[in-house]
Amino acid sequence: MNHIFPQTPEAMLALLDSWLAADWLRALDVAFARLLDSQAATRGESLSPLLLLAAALTSHQVGRGHVCLHIGQLTSQDPDAILVLPPENAIPEEVGESATVRPSSLLSAITLKDWESALNEPSTVGGVPVDSSFTGSTPLVRVGPRLYLRRFWTYEQIISDGIRSRLAVTVPCNEPDSQAASQLREALDAMFGAEGTSGSQSADWQKIACALAARSQFSIITGGPGTGKTTTVLRLLMVLQSVAMRDLGVRGTRPLRIRLAAPTGKAAARLSESISGSVDALSIGDLPEGDRLRLSIPTVVTTLHRLLGSRPGTRLFRHHAGNPLPIDVLVIDEASMVDVEMMAAVFQALPPHARLILLGDKDQLSSVDAGAVLGELCQRANEGGYTPATAQWLQQIAKQQLDQGYIVNESDSSQGRAIDQSITMLRKTWRFGDNSGIKALAELINAGRLDAAALEPFQGGSFSDLAWLKVRGSSAASSDVISMHALTGSPASFPMKGSLADAWSQDGPFGYQHYLEIMRKTRPAVDAGSPAFDDWAKAVLEAFSRFQVLCALRAGPFGVAGLNELIAEALNTKKLIQRNGSWYAGRPVLVTRNDYSLKLMNGDVGITLSVPASVSAPSRESPSTRILRVAFPMGDGSGGIRWVSPSRLQAVDTVYAMTVHKSQGSEFAHTCLVLPDRSSPVLTRELIYTGITRARNWFSLIVPDEQTFLDAARHRVVRSSGLGELLGLSQ
């Protein structure tokens, strides 16, 4: 070890305290190391300083979204980059040897053997072979080069066991000549048509997804925006329910009990709106008992917390292994947002016979909390990885012929894992045309082919749905560009050509000025009555949802706080709003914490409006007196409005700008992504891709320096985890 490495537990804890003082670590991280040191002292032992460091860093990595600390990476790569210490929000001039010791300096002489020796402490660290049971109660668990907090190792085991047990179940339709297979074939033909594919014809990946999901108790349907994930899962549920209902009265069976869930209230509301009218509109061919079949498909989507029955103040849920959910099929939308702890809770609450279907975009940002479950499970989805037996079954049951590139060599035992046979990637985009700049840019980023030359068409105005705005020079000049774009959407920045140009007069790439004009021009008379004000609120909310500024950071001039203040001041200067305090007419707010008493979920967006006192609730005020109320969509597919007094909203932020993380599960007609003026570990390929794909019709990018954009597109999120290895997806 080098001379600066602390030689005693006390010296190490002092160093960790200095990292805490510099905001490099959380108080929780340091407290965990101190707890282990205290417990060891109680036993009459003294822990290695390196073990105390490992404990604090493991906790730190969980806080950054990793499931574990990868010890091997600390010896083979730059520890500063692995740990993101100093953190991305550290002020460069304050970071140096005089401030506190960097991990790269501290760990420069630490070898893997040193780590293994320090972690050989059975009272504190349980050593477990891969894919092996562990009954100990040590606070830390080591599996090869990975060090876990024990509960996170447990979460991975629960998820792995839940997936493998479901993949091991033999579903009757797997036998092509069985009655169940015949019923599945008929149901698929009724939903998709009886035509098959052969030769050079493109496979129907939606039909393939339904077929593969029907033959397994665990399945994943992934795909980018506009690939038809929602339509596919509705057809899948129709297929599953149709097959189940054919047996009614024969074996005393009942229709499948199906539940739909999403990780956030916003994602749940969006899926509810998407499917509320889709079930009745869906063509079901000549499937028997069509009306009864449609009624058996749920259209209400709940949050996972509500589904499992969260218990306030604890990590526990009402539904668990001892009290499982009374369901047969569970569909989870936006599964990329589900962290490892919540996914483990889902598997614990599912009865053994229940199917689990995950729906989401594998390339989106991972969950805010630890884990990247969907991304890790789908790491080979692009290649397919289907065995010849699976390909043959698909041809017999779904009449779909896979391209040979998606079929593995049967003699290659490292390919064609069981989980690969239950994952389908939808590959055709229906939302964007072939000349869409949004689609082209997203695909380039995902493929890792973005460089300065590839950027030229996007910067040069080759696409009518994409605008590239540079903000160089003084901060005032940057502020002017951002403010003007946020207010108007800068239509002149989009090349006026193609079919989109004809629609601009009615549905152009508006900015925030648009919703404020709707608010001002269409406000009902004071005696118009509550229904009129509900309709007005819906129109204002719809107008607001057409445009959204997104950013990567929370702090700084290019972060949420700085942009919200900048945009609000610009609107105030233009007299589009009148800021007389924290609450004013036109203020958009984002709910940041679930509030079950108000029936508001994290991610819900509302608009503050001036309404007569009689509109939202009985009031002591005169009916003609105007008061401020915040209008939120009901979020249950009814189209209703929930009016809430600002004084009752305890966890909301102004939302002219929101982080890309908060935008997941949403889409906007026009999305504007503002990048900071310097590279940051937060700026990743997944963040850029997620920001771009929130746009439905127009996307604009504001960049101080295109190199920042290129650096971000090259930087992939890789979260340390062992789930892939447990399922044979990685070594």
CSV table of N, CA, C and O in Angstrom, one decimal, residues 12 15-27 29-30 52-64 66 69 74 77-92 94-97 99-107 115 680-682 715:
chain,number,residue,atom,x,y,z
A,12,MET,N,-8.9,5.8,8.6
A,12,MET,CA,-9.8,5.5,7.4
A,12,MET,C,-11.1,6.3,7.6
A,12,MET,O,-11.7,6.9,6.7
A,15,LEU,N,-10.8,9.8,7.0
A,15,LEU,CA,-10.7,10.1,5.5
A,15,LEU,C,-12.1,10.1,5.0
A,15,LEU,O,-12.5,11.0,4.2
A,16,LEU,N,-12.9,9.1,5.3
A,16,LEU,CA,-14.3,9.1,4.9
A,16,LEU,C,-15.1,10.3,5.3
A,16,LEU,O,-16.0,10.8,4.6
A,17,ASP,N,-14.8,10.8,6.5
A,17,ASP,CA,-15.5,12.0,7.0
A,17,ASP,C,-15.1,13.2,6.1
A,17,ASP,O,-16.0,14.1,5.8
A,18,SER,N,-13.9,13.2,5.6
A,18,SER,CA,-13.5,14.3,4.7
A,18,SER,C,-14.2,14.2,3.4
A,18,SER,O,-14.5,15.2,2.8
A,19,TRP,N,-14.4,13.0,2.9
A,19,TRP,CA,-15.2,12.8,1.7
A,19,TRP,C,-16.6,13.2,1.9
A,19,TRP,O,-17.2,13.8,1.0
A,20,LEU,N,-17.1,13.0,3.1
A,20,LEU,CA,-18.5,13.4,3.4
A,20,LEU,C,-18.6,14.9,3.4
A,20,LEU,O,-19.5,15.5,2.9
A,21,ALA,N,-17.6,15.6,4.0
A,21,ALA,CA,-17.6,17.0,4.1
A,21,ALA,C,-17.5,17.7,2.8
A,21,ALA,O,-18.1,18.8,2.6
A,22,ALA,N,-16.9,17.0,1.8
A,22,ALA,CA,-16.7,17.5,0.5
A,22,ALA,C,-17.9,17.1,-0.4
A,22,ALA,O,-17.9,17.4,-1.6
A,23,ASP,N,-18.9,16.4,0.2
A,23,ASP,CA,-20.1,16.0,-0.6
A,23,ASP,C,-19.7,14.9,-1.6
A,23,ASP,O,-20.4,14.8,-2.6
A,24,TRP,N,-18.7,14.2,-1.3
A,24,TRP,CA,-18.3,13.1,-2.2
A,24,TRP,C,-19.1,11.8,-1.9
A,24,TRP,O,-19.4,11.0,-2.7
A,25,LEU,N,-19.3,11.7,-0.6
A,25,LEU,CA,-20.1,10.5,-0.1
A,25,LEU,C,-21.4,11.0,0.6
A,25,LEU,O,-21.4,12.2,1.0
A,26,ARG,N,-22.3,10.1,0.8
A,26,ARG,CA,-23.5,10.4,1.5
A,26,ARG,C,-23.2,10.1,3.0
A,26,ARG,O,-22.4,9.3,3.4
A,27,ALA,N,-24.0,10.7,3.9
A,27,ALA,CA,-23.9,10.4,5.3
A,27,ALA,C,-24.2,9.0,5.6
A,27,ALA,O,-23.5,8.3,6.4
A,29,ASP,N,-23.4,6.4,3.7
A,29,ASP,CA,-22.2,5.6,3.3
A,29,ASP,C,-21.2,5.5,4.5
A,29,ASP,O,-20.7,4.5,4.8
A,30,VAL,N,-21.0,6.7,5.1
A,30,VAL,CA,-20.0,6.8,6.1
A,30,VAL,C,-20.5,6.1,7.4
A,30,VAL,O,-19.8,5.4,8.1
A,52,LEU,N,-13.2,-1.3,5.6
A,52,LEU,CA,-14.1,-0.2,5.9
A,52,LEU,C,-14.3,0.7,4.7
A,52,LEU,O,-15.4,1.2,4.4
A,53,LEU,N,-13.3,0.9,3.9
A,53,LEU,CA,-13.4,1.6,2.7
A,53,LEU,C,-14.3,0.9,1.7
A,53,LEU,O,-15.2,1.5,1.1
A,54,ALA,N,-14.2,-0.4,1.6
A,54,ALA,CA,-15.0,-1.2,0.7
A,54,ALA,C,-16.5,-1.1,1.1
A,54,ALA,O,-17.4,-1.0,0.2
A,55,ALA,N,-16.7,-1.1,2.4
A,55,ALA,CA,-18.1,-1.0,2.9
A,55,ALA,C,-18.7,0.3,2.5
A,55,ALA,O,-19.9,0.4,2.0
A,56,ALA,N,-18.0,1.4,2.7
A,56,ALA,CA,-18.5,2.7,2.4
A,56,ALA,C,-18.7,2.9,0.9
A,56,ALA,O,-19.7,3.4,0.4
A,57,LEU,N,-17.8,2.3,0.1
A,57,LEU,CA,-17.9,2.4,-1.4
A,57,LEU,C,-19.0,1.6,-1.9
A,57,LEU,O,-19.6,1.9,-2.9
A,58,THR,N,-19.3,0.4,-1.3
A,58,THR,CA,-20.4,-0.4,-1.7
A,58,THR,C,-21.7,0.3,-1.5
A,58,THR,O,-22.6,0.3,-2.4
A,59,SER,N,-21.9,0.9,-0.4
A,59,SER,CA,-23.1,1.7,-0.1
A,59,SER,C,-23.2,2.9,-1.1
A,59,SER,O,-24.2,3.2,-1.6
A,60,HIS,N,-22.0,3.5,-1.4
A,60,HIS,CA,-22.0,4.7,-2.3
A,60,HIS,C,-22.4,4.2,-3.7
A,60,HIS,O,-23.2,4.9,-4.4
A,61,GLN,N,-22.0,3.1,-4.2
A,61,GLN,CA,-22.3,2.6,-5.5
A,61,GLN,C,-23.8,2.3,-5.6
A,61,GLN,O,-24.4,2.5,-6.6
A,62,VAL,N,-24.4,1.7,-4.5
A,62,VAL,CA,-25.8,1.5,-4.5
A,62,VAL,C,-26.6,2.8,-4.7
A,62,VAL,O,-27.6,2.9,-5.4
A,63,GLY,N,-26.1,3.9,-4.0
A,63,GLY,CA,-26.7,5.2,-4.2
A,63,GLY,C,-26.6,5.7,-5.6
A,63,GLY,O,-27.4,6.6,-6.0
A,64,ARG,N,-25.6,5.2,-6.4
A,64,ARG,CA,-25.4,5.7,-7.7
A,64,ARG,C,-26.1,4.7,-8.7
A,64,ARG,O,-26.0,4.9,-10.0
A,66,HIS,N,-25.8,1.3,-8.8
A,66,HIS,CA,-25.2,-0.1,-9.0
A,66,HIS,C,-25.8,-1.0,-7.9
A,66,HIS,O,-26.2,-0.6,-6.8
A,69,LEU,N,-20.5,-3.4,-5.7
A,69,LEU,CA,-19.2,-2.8,-6.0
A,69,LEU,C,-18.4,-3.8,-6.7
A,69,LEU,O,-18.2,-4.9,-6.2
A,74,LEU,N,-11.9,-1.8,-9.8
A,74,LEU,CA,-11.1,-0.8,-9.1
A,74,LEU,C,-9.6,-1.0,-9.3
A,74,LEU,O,-8.8,-0.1,-9.1
A,77,GLN,N,-9.2,-0.5,-13.8
A,77,GLN,CA,-9.6,0.8,-14.4
A,77,GLN,C,-9.4,1.9,-13.5
A,77,GLN,O,-8.9,1.8,-12.3
A,78,ASP,N,-9.7,3.1,-13.9
A,78,ASP,CA,-9.6,4.3,-13.1
A,78,ASP,C,-10.6,4.4,-12.0
A,78,ASP,O,-11.8,4.5,-12.3
A,79,PRO,N,-10.2,4.3,-10.8
A,79,PRO,CA,-11.2,4.3,-9.7
A,79,PRO,C,-12.0,5.5,-9.6
A,79,PRO,O,-13.2,5.5,-9.3
A,80,ASP,N,-11.4,6.7,-10.0
A,80,ASP,CA,-12.2,7.9,-10.0
A,80,ASP,C,-13.4,7.8,-10.9
A,80,ASP,O,-14.5,8.3,-10.6
A,81,ALA,N,-13.2,7.2,-12.1
A,81,ALA,CA,-14.3,7.1,-13.1
A,81,ALA,C,-15.3,6.0,-12.7
A,81,ALA,O,-16.5,6.2,-12.8
A,82,ILE,N,-14.8,4.9,-12.1
A,82,ILE,CA,-15.8,3.9,-11.6
A,82,ILE,C,-16.7,4.4,-10.5
A,82,ILE,O,-17.9,4.1,-10.5
A,83,LEU,N,-16.1,5.1,-9.6
A,83,LEU,CA,-16.8,5.6,-8.4
A,83,LEU,C,-17.5,7.0,-8.6
A,83,LEU,O,-18.3,7.4,-7.8
A,84,VAL,N,-17.1,7.7,-9.7
A,84,VAL,CA,-17.5,9.0,-10.0
A,84,VAL,C,-17.2,9.9,-8.7
A,84,VAL,O,-18.0,10.6,-8.2
A,85,LEU,N,-15.9,9.8,-8.3
A,85,LEU,CA,-15.4,10.7,-7.3
A,85,LEU,C,-14.2,11.4,-7.8
A,85,LEU,O,-13.2,10.7,-8.2
A,86,PRO,N,-14.1,12.7,-7.8
A,86,PRO,CA,-15.2,13.6,-7.3
A,86,PRO,C,-16.5,13.4,-8.1
A,86,PRO,O,-16.5,13.0,-9.2
A,87,PRO,N,-17.6,13.8,-7.4
A,87,PRO,CA,-18.9,13.7,-8.1
A,87,PRO,C,-19.0,14.7,-9.3
A,87,PRO,O,-18.3,15.7,-9.3
A,88,GLU,N,-20.0,14.4,-10.1
A,88,GLU,CA,-20.2,15.3,-11.3
A,88,GLU,C,-20.5,16.7,-11.0
A,88,GLU,O,-20.3,17.7,-11.8
A,89,ASN,N,-21.1,17.0,-9.8
A,89,ASN,CA,-21.4,18.4,-9.4
A,89,ASN,C,-20.4,19.1,-8.6
A,89,ASN,O,-20.6,20.2,-8.1
A,90,ALA,N,-19.2,18.4,-8.5
A,90,ALA,CA,-18.1,19.1,-7.8
A,90,ALA,C,-17.5,20.2,-8.6
A,90,ALA,O,-17.4,20.2,-9.8
A,91,ILE,N,-17.2,21.3,-7.9
A,91,ILE,CA,-16.6,22.5,-8.6
A,91,ILE,C,-15.1,22.2,-8.8
A,91,ILE,O,-14.3,22.0,-7.9
A,92,PRO,N,-14.7,22.2,-10.1
A,92,PRO,CA,-13.4,21.8,-10.5
A,92,PRO,C,-12.3,22.4,-9.7
A,92,PRO,O,-11.3,21.8,-9.2
A,94,GLU,N,-12.2,23.5,-6.8
A,94,GLU,CA,-12.2,23.1,-5.4
A,94,GLU,C,-11.7,21.6,-5.2
A,94,GLU,O,-11.6,21.1,-4.1
A,95,VAL,N,-11.5,20.9,-6.3
A,95,VAL,CA,-11.1,19.5,-6.3
A,95,VAL,C,-9.6,19.4,-6.5
A,95,VAL,O,-9.1,19.8,-7.6
A,96,GLY,N,-8.9,18.9,-5.6
A,96,GLY,CA,-7.5,18.7,-5.8
A,96,GLY,C,-6.9,18.0,-4.5
A,96,GLY,O,-7.6,17.7,-3.6
A,97,GLU,N,-5.6,17.8,-4.5
A,97,GLU,CA,-5.0,17.1,-3.4
A,97,GLU,C,-5.2,17.9,-2.1
A,97,GLU,O,-5.2,17.3,-1.0
A,99,ALA,N,-7.9,19.5,-1.3
A,99,ALA,CA,-9.3,19.3,-0.8
A,99,ALA,C,-9.4,18.0,-0.1
A,99,ALA,O,-9.8,17.9,1.1
A,100,THR,N,-9.2,16.9,-0.8
A,100,THR,CA,-9.3,15.6,-0.2
A,100,THR,C,-8.6,14.6,-1.2
A,100,THR,O,-8.4,14.9,-2.4
A,101,VAL,N,-8.2,13.5,-0.7
A,101,VAL,CA,-7.5,12.5,-1.5
A,101,VAL,C,-8.5,11.8,-2.5
A,101,VAL,O,-9.5,11.3,-2.1
A,102,ARG,N,-8.1,11.8,-3.8
A,102,ARG,CA,-8.9,11.1,-4.8
A,102,ARG,C,-8.7,9.5,-4.6
A,102,ARG,O,-7.7,9.1,-4.2
A,103,PRO,N,-9.8,8.8,-5.0
A,103,PRO,CA,-9.6,7.3,-4.9
A,103,PRO,C,-8.5,6.8,-5.8
A,103,PRO,O,-7.8,5.8,-5.4
A,104,SER,N,-8.2,7.4,-6.9
A,104,SER,CA,-7.1,7.0,-7.8
A,104,SER,C,-5.8,7.0,-7.1
A,104,SER,O,-4.9,6.2,-7.3
A,105,SER,N,-5.6,8.1,-6.3
A,105,SER,CA,-4.3,8.2,-5.5
A,105,SER,C,-4.3,7.2,-4.4
A,105,SER,O,-3.3,6.5,-4.1
A,106,LEU,N,-5.5,7.1,-3.7
A,106,LEU,CA,-5.6,6.2,-2.6
A,106,LEU,C,-5.3,4.7,-2.9
A,106,LEU,O,-4.7,4.0,-2.2
A,107,LEU,N,-5.9,4.3,-4.1
A,107,LEU,CA,-5.9,2.9,-4.4
A,107,LEU,C,-4.9,2.5,-5.5
A,107,LEU,O,-4.9,1.4,-6.0
A,115,TRP,N,-7.3,-6.7,-1.8
A,115,TRP,CA,-8.8,-6.7,-1.6
A,115,TRP,C,-9.3,-8.0,-1.0
A,115,TRP,O,-10.1,-8.0,-0.1
A,680,SER,N,-20.1,15.4,-18.4
A,680,SER,CA,-20.4,15.0,-17.0
A,680,SER,C,-20.8,13.5,-17.1
A,680,SER,O,-21.3,13.0,-18.1
A,681,PRO,N,-20.5,12.7,-16.0
A,681,PRO,CA,-20.8,11.3,-16.0
A,681,PRO,C,-22.3,11.1,-16.1
A,681,PRO,O,-22.8,10.0,-16.5
A,682,VAL,N,-23.1,12.1,-15.8
A,682,VAL,CA,-24.6,12.0,-16.0
A,682,VAL,C,-25.0,11.9,-17.4
A,682,VAL,O,-26.0,11.3,-17.8
A,715,HIS,N,-20.8,7.5,-24.2
A,715,HIS,CA,-20.7,7.1,-22.8
A,715,HIS,C,-21.9,6.2,-22.4
A,715,HIS,O,-23.0,6.8,-22.3
